[in-house]
Coordinates of C-alpha atoms in Angstrom, one line a residue:
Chain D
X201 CA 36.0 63.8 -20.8
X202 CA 36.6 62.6 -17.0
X203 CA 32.9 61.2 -17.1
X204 CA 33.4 59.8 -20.1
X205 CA 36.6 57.3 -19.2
X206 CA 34.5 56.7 -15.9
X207 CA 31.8 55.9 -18.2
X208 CA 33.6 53.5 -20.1
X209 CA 35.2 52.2 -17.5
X210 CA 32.3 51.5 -15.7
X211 CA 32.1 48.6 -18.6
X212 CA 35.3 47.0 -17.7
X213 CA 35.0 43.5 -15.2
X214 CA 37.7 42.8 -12.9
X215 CA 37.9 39.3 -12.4
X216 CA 39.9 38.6 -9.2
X217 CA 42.7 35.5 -9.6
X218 CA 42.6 35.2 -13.4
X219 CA 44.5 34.1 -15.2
X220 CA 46.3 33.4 -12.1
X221 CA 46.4 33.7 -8.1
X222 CA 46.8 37.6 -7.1
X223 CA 46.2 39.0 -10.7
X224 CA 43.0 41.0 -11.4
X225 CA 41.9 40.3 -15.3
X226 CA 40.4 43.4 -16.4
X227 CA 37.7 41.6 -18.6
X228 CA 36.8 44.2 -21.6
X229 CA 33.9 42.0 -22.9
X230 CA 30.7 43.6 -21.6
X231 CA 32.4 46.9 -23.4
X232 CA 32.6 45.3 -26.4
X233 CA 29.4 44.2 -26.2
X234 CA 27.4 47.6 -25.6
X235 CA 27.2 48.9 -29.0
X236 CA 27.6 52.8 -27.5
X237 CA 30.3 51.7 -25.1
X238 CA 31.9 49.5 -28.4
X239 CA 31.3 52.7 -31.1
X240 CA 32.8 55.4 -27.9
X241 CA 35.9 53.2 -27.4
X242 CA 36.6 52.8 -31.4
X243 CA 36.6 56.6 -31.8
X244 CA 38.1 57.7 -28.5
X245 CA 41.0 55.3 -29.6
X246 CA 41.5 56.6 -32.9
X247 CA 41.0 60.3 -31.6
X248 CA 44.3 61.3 -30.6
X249 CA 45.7 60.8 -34.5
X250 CA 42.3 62.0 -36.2
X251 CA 43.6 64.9 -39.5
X252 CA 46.9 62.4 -39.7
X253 CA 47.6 60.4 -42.4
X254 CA 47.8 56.5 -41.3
X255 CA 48.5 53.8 -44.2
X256 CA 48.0 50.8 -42.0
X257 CA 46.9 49.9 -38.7
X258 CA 48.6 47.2 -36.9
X259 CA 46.5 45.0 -34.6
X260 CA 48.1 42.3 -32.0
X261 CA 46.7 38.6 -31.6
X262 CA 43.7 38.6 -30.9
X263 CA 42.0 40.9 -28.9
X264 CA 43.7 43.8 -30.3
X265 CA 42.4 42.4 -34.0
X266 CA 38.9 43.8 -31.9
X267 CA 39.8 47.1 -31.6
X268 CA 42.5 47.8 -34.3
X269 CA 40.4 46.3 -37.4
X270 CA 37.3 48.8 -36.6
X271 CA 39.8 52.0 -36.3
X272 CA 41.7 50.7 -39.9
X273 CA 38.4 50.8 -40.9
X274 CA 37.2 54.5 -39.6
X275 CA 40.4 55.8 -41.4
X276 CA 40.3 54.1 -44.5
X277 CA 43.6 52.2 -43.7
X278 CA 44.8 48.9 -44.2
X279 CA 44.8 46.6 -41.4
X280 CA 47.8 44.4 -40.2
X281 CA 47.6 41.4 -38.0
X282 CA 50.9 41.0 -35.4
X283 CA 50.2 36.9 -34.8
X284 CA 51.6 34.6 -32.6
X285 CA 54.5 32.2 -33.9
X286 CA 52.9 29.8 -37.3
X287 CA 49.4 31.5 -37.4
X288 CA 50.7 33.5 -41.0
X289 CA 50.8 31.3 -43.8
X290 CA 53.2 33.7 -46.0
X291 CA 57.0 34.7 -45.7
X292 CA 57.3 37.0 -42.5
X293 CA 59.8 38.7 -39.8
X294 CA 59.4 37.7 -36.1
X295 CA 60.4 39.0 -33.1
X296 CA 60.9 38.1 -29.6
X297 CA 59.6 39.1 -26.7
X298 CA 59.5 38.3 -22.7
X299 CA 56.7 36.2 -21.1
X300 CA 56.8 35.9 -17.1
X301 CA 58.7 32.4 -18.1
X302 CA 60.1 32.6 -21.1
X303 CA 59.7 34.3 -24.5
X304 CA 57.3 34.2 -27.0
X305 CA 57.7 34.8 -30.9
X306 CA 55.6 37.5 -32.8
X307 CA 55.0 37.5 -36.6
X308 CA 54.6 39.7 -39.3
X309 CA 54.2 39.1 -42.9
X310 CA 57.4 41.1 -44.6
X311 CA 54.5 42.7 -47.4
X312 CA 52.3 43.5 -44.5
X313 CA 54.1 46.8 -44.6
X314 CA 56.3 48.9 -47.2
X315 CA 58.8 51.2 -46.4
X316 CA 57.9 54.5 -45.6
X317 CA 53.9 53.6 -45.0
X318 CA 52.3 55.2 -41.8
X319 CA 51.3 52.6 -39.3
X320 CA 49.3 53.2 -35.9
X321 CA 49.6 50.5 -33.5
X322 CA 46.3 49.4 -31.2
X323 CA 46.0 46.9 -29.0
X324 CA 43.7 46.2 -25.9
X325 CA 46.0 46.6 -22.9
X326 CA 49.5 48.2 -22.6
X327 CA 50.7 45.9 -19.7
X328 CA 54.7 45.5 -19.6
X329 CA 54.9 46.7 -22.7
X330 CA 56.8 43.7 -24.4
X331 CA 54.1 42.8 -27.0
X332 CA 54.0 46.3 -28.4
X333 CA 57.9 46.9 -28.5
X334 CA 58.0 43.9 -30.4
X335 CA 55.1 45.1 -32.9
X336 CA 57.2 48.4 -32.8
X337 CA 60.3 46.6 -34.1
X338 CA 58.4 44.5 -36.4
X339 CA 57.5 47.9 -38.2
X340 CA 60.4 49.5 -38.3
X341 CA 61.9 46.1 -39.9
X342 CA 59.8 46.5 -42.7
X343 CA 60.6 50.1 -43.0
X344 CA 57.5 51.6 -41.5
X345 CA 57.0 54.7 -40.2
X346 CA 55.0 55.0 -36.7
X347 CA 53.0 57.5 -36.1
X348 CA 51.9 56.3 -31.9
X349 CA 50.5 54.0 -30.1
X350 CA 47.1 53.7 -28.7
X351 CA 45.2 51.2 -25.9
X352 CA 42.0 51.1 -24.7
X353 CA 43.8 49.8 -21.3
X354 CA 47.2 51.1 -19.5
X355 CA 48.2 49.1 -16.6
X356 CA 50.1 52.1 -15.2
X357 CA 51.9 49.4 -12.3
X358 CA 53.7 47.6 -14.8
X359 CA 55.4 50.6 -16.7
X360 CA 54.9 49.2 -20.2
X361 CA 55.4 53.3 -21.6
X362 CA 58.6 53.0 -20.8
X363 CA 59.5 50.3 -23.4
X364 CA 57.8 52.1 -26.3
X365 CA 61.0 53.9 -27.0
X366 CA 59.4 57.6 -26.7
X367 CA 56.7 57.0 -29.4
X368 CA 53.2 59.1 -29.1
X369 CA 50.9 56.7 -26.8
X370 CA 47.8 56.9 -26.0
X371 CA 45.6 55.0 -23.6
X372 CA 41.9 55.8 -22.5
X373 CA 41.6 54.4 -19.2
X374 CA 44.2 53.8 -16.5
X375 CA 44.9 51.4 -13.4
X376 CA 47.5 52.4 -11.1
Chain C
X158 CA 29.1 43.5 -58.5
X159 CA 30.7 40.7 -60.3
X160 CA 33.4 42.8 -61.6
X161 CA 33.9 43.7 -57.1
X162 CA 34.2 40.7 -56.4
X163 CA 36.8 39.4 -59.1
X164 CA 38.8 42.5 -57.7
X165 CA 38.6 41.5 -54.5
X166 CA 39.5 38.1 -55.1
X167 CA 42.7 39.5 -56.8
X168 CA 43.9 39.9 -53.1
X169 CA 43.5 37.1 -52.0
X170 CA 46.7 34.9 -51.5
X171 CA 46.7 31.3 -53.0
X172 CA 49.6 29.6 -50.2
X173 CA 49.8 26.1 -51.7
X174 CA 50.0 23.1 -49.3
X175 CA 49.6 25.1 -46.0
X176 CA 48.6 24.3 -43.4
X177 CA 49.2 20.9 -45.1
X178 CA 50.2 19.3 -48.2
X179 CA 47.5 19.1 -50.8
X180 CA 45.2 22.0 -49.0
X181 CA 45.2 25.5 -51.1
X182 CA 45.2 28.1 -48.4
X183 CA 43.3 30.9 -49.1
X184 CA 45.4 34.2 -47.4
X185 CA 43.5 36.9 -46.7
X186 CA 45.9 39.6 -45.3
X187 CA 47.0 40.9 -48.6
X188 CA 43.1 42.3 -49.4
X189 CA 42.9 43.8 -45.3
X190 CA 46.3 45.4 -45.9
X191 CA 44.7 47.0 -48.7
X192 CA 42.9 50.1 -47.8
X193 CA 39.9 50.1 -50.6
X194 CA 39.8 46.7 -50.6
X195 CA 39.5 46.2 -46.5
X196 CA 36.6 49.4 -46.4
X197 CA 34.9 47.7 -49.5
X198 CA 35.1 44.1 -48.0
X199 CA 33.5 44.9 -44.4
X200 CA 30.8 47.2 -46.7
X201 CA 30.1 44.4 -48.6
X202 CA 29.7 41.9 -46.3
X203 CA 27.6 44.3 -44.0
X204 CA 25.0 45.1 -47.2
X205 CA 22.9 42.1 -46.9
X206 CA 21.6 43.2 -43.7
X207 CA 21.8 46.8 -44.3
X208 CA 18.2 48.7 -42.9
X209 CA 18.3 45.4 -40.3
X210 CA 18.4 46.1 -36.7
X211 CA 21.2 44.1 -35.3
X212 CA 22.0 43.8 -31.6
X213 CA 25.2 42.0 -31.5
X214 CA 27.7 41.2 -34.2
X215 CA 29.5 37.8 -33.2
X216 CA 33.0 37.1 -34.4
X217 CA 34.8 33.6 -34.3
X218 CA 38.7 33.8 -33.2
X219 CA 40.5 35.0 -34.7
X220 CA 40.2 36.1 -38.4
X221 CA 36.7 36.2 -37.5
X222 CA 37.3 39.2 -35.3
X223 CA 39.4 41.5 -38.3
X224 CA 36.0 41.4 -39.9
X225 CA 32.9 41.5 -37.5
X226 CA 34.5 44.2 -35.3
X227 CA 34.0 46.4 -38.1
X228 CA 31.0 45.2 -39.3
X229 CA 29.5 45.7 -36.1
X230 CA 31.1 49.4 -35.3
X231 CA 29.0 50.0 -38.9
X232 CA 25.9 49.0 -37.7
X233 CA 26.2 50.8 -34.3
X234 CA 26.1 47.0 -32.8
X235 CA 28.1 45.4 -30.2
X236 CA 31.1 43.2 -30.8
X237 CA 31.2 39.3 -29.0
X238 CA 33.6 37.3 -28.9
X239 CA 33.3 33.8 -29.6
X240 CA 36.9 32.4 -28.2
X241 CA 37.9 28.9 -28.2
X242 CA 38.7 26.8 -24.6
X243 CA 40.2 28.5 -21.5
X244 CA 40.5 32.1 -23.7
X245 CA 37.2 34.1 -21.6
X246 CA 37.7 35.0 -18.1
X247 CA 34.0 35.0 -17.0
X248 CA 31.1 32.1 -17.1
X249 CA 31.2 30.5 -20.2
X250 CA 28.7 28.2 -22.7
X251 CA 30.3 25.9 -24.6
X252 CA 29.7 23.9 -28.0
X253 CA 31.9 20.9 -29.2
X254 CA 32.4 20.9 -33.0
X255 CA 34.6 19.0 -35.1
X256 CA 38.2 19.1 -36.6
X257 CA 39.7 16.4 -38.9
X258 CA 40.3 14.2 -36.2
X259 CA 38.8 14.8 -33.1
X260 CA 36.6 18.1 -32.0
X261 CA 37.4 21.4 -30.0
X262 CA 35.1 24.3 -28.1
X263 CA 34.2 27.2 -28.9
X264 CA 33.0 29.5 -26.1
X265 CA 31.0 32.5 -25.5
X266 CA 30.4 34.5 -22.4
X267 CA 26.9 33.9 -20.6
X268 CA 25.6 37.7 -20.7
X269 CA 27.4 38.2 -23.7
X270 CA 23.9 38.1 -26.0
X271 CA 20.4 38.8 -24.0
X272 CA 17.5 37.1 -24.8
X273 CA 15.3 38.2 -27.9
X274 CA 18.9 40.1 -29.0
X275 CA 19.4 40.2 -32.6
X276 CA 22.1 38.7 -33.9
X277 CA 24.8 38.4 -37.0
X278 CA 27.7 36.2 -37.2
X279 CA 30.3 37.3 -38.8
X280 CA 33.3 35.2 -40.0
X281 CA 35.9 35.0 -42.5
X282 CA 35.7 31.7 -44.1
X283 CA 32.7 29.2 -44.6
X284 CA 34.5 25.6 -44.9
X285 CA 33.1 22.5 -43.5
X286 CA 30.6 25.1 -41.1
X287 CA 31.7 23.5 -37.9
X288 CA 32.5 26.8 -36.8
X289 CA 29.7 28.2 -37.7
X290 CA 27.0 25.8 -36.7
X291 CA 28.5 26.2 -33.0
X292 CA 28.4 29.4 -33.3
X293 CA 24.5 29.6 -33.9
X294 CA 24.0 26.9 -31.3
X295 CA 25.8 29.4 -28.8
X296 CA 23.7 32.2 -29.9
X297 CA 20.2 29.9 -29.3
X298 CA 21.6 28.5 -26.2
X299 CA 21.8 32.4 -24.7
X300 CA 18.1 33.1 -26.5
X301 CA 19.8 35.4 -29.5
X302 CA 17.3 35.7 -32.0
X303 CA 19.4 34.7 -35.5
X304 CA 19.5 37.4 -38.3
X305 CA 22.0 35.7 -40.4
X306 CA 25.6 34.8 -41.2
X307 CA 27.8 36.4 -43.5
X308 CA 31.1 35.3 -44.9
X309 CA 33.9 36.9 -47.1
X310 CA 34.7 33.3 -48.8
X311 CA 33.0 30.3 -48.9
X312 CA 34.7 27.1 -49.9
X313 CA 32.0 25.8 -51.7
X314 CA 33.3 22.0 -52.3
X315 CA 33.3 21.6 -48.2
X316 CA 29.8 22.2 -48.0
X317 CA 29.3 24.1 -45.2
X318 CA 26.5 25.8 -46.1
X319 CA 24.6 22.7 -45.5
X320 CA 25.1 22.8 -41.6
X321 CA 24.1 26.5 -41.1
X322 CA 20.1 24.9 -40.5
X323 CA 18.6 26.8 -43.5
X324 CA 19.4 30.5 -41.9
X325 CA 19.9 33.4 -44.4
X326 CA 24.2 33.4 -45.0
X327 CA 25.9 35.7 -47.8
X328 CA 29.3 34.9 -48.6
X329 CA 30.9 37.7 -51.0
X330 CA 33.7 35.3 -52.5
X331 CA 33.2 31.9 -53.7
X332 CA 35.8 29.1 -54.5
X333 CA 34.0 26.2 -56.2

């Protein structure tokens, strides 16, 4: 398991002062790209809730649509895209949620979701955490049920788990 | 087969006048949502090139990603990204293609596909095949060795298929 995450992590580029000075971009593509690194990371996420019935899976704009579309797949769910504000063309429920500067709007379409359906969220990187409380929210507008949380990437330093209101999360490789 | 596909179809959204007036959007997030008909979709679209090795599955953002990240965790292939400007942290390749009035980029990282890599790109709609063309010009710029491109719909009228340079493409829903 330990060589495993240092495995996969070993596929994860930092890229020093991106997208600004003093950040480090944890760069997920050469991952992606190595189809065991790709296939490990798909089932490692969707592990944690393997034997549990899931109805959808919610994926954020746009590289969580990477991740969360192959593990809707693996369990024969629906998949959900969270987009960013005027990207759905149907009726939909949006929420708010903090940038650096600023909010930010995410949408949902309100039949994306019935009430009582099982949802998983999964997204790339659990960084502050506003992005996912906001797809939390989203689900429990349309009457959802969650079952967790799950990220390839927790950015431990910016105590996103906190704002995930004490749902199951899961995330395969840490940075302080 | 034909009986499939007029199923399928049945999920998909007509949204009149969006994103303009006069334009029939065709909305895909009711069929994804659906379980059978998400699994049966990225099945479908995968069949083509079933028994084919395949290297690398490139998706275009950022519908194109809901489907070729699956399609690519079915084949045991890795997943790239093809982003548009400013969206990939590392050294890029670019290709200009064009919108109704004026053009935009479409990037791809420089190690993302190896030379002699087989590749399949993935998207979700083949319309004018702007998209697409750059997307095959970014694979032969890295040295990718083209399997084919494969579609859910293909707006026929826009003839796309025209600008795809006579490479093997499948599209599993057609609009005339």
């Amino acid at each position: 398991m330990g060589l495993d995450v240092d495995w996969l992590k070993a596929h994860v580029r930092d890229i020093p002062d991106f997208p600004a000075p003093g950040v480090t971009f944890r760069d997920i593509t050469p991952l992606l790209a190595d189809p065991k690194a790709f296939a490990a990371t798909v089932d490692r996420i969707a592990e944690p809730f393997d034997g549990r019935h899931i109805d959808k899976v919610l994926g954020i704009e746009a590289r969580g649509f990477v991740l969360a579309a192959p593990v809707a797949y693996r369990f024969n769910a629906g998949f959900v895209p969270v987009r960013k504000a005027g990207k759905l063309p149907w009726e939909i429920e949006r929420e708010e949620y903090a940038l650096e500067y600023g909010t930010d709007l995410l949408e949902i379409h309100r039949d994306a979701v019935h009430p009582g359906e099982r949802v998983l969220i999964v997204d790339d990187v659990l960084a502050t955490g506003g992005t996912a409380a906001a797809a939390i929210r989203l689900t429990e507008r349309l009457g959802g049920e969650l079952v967790g949380l799950a990220f390839l990437i927790e950015l431990e330093a910016l105590g996103g788990r906190a704002k995930l209101d004490g749902h199951e999360a899961h995330a395969l490789v840490a940075y302080a």
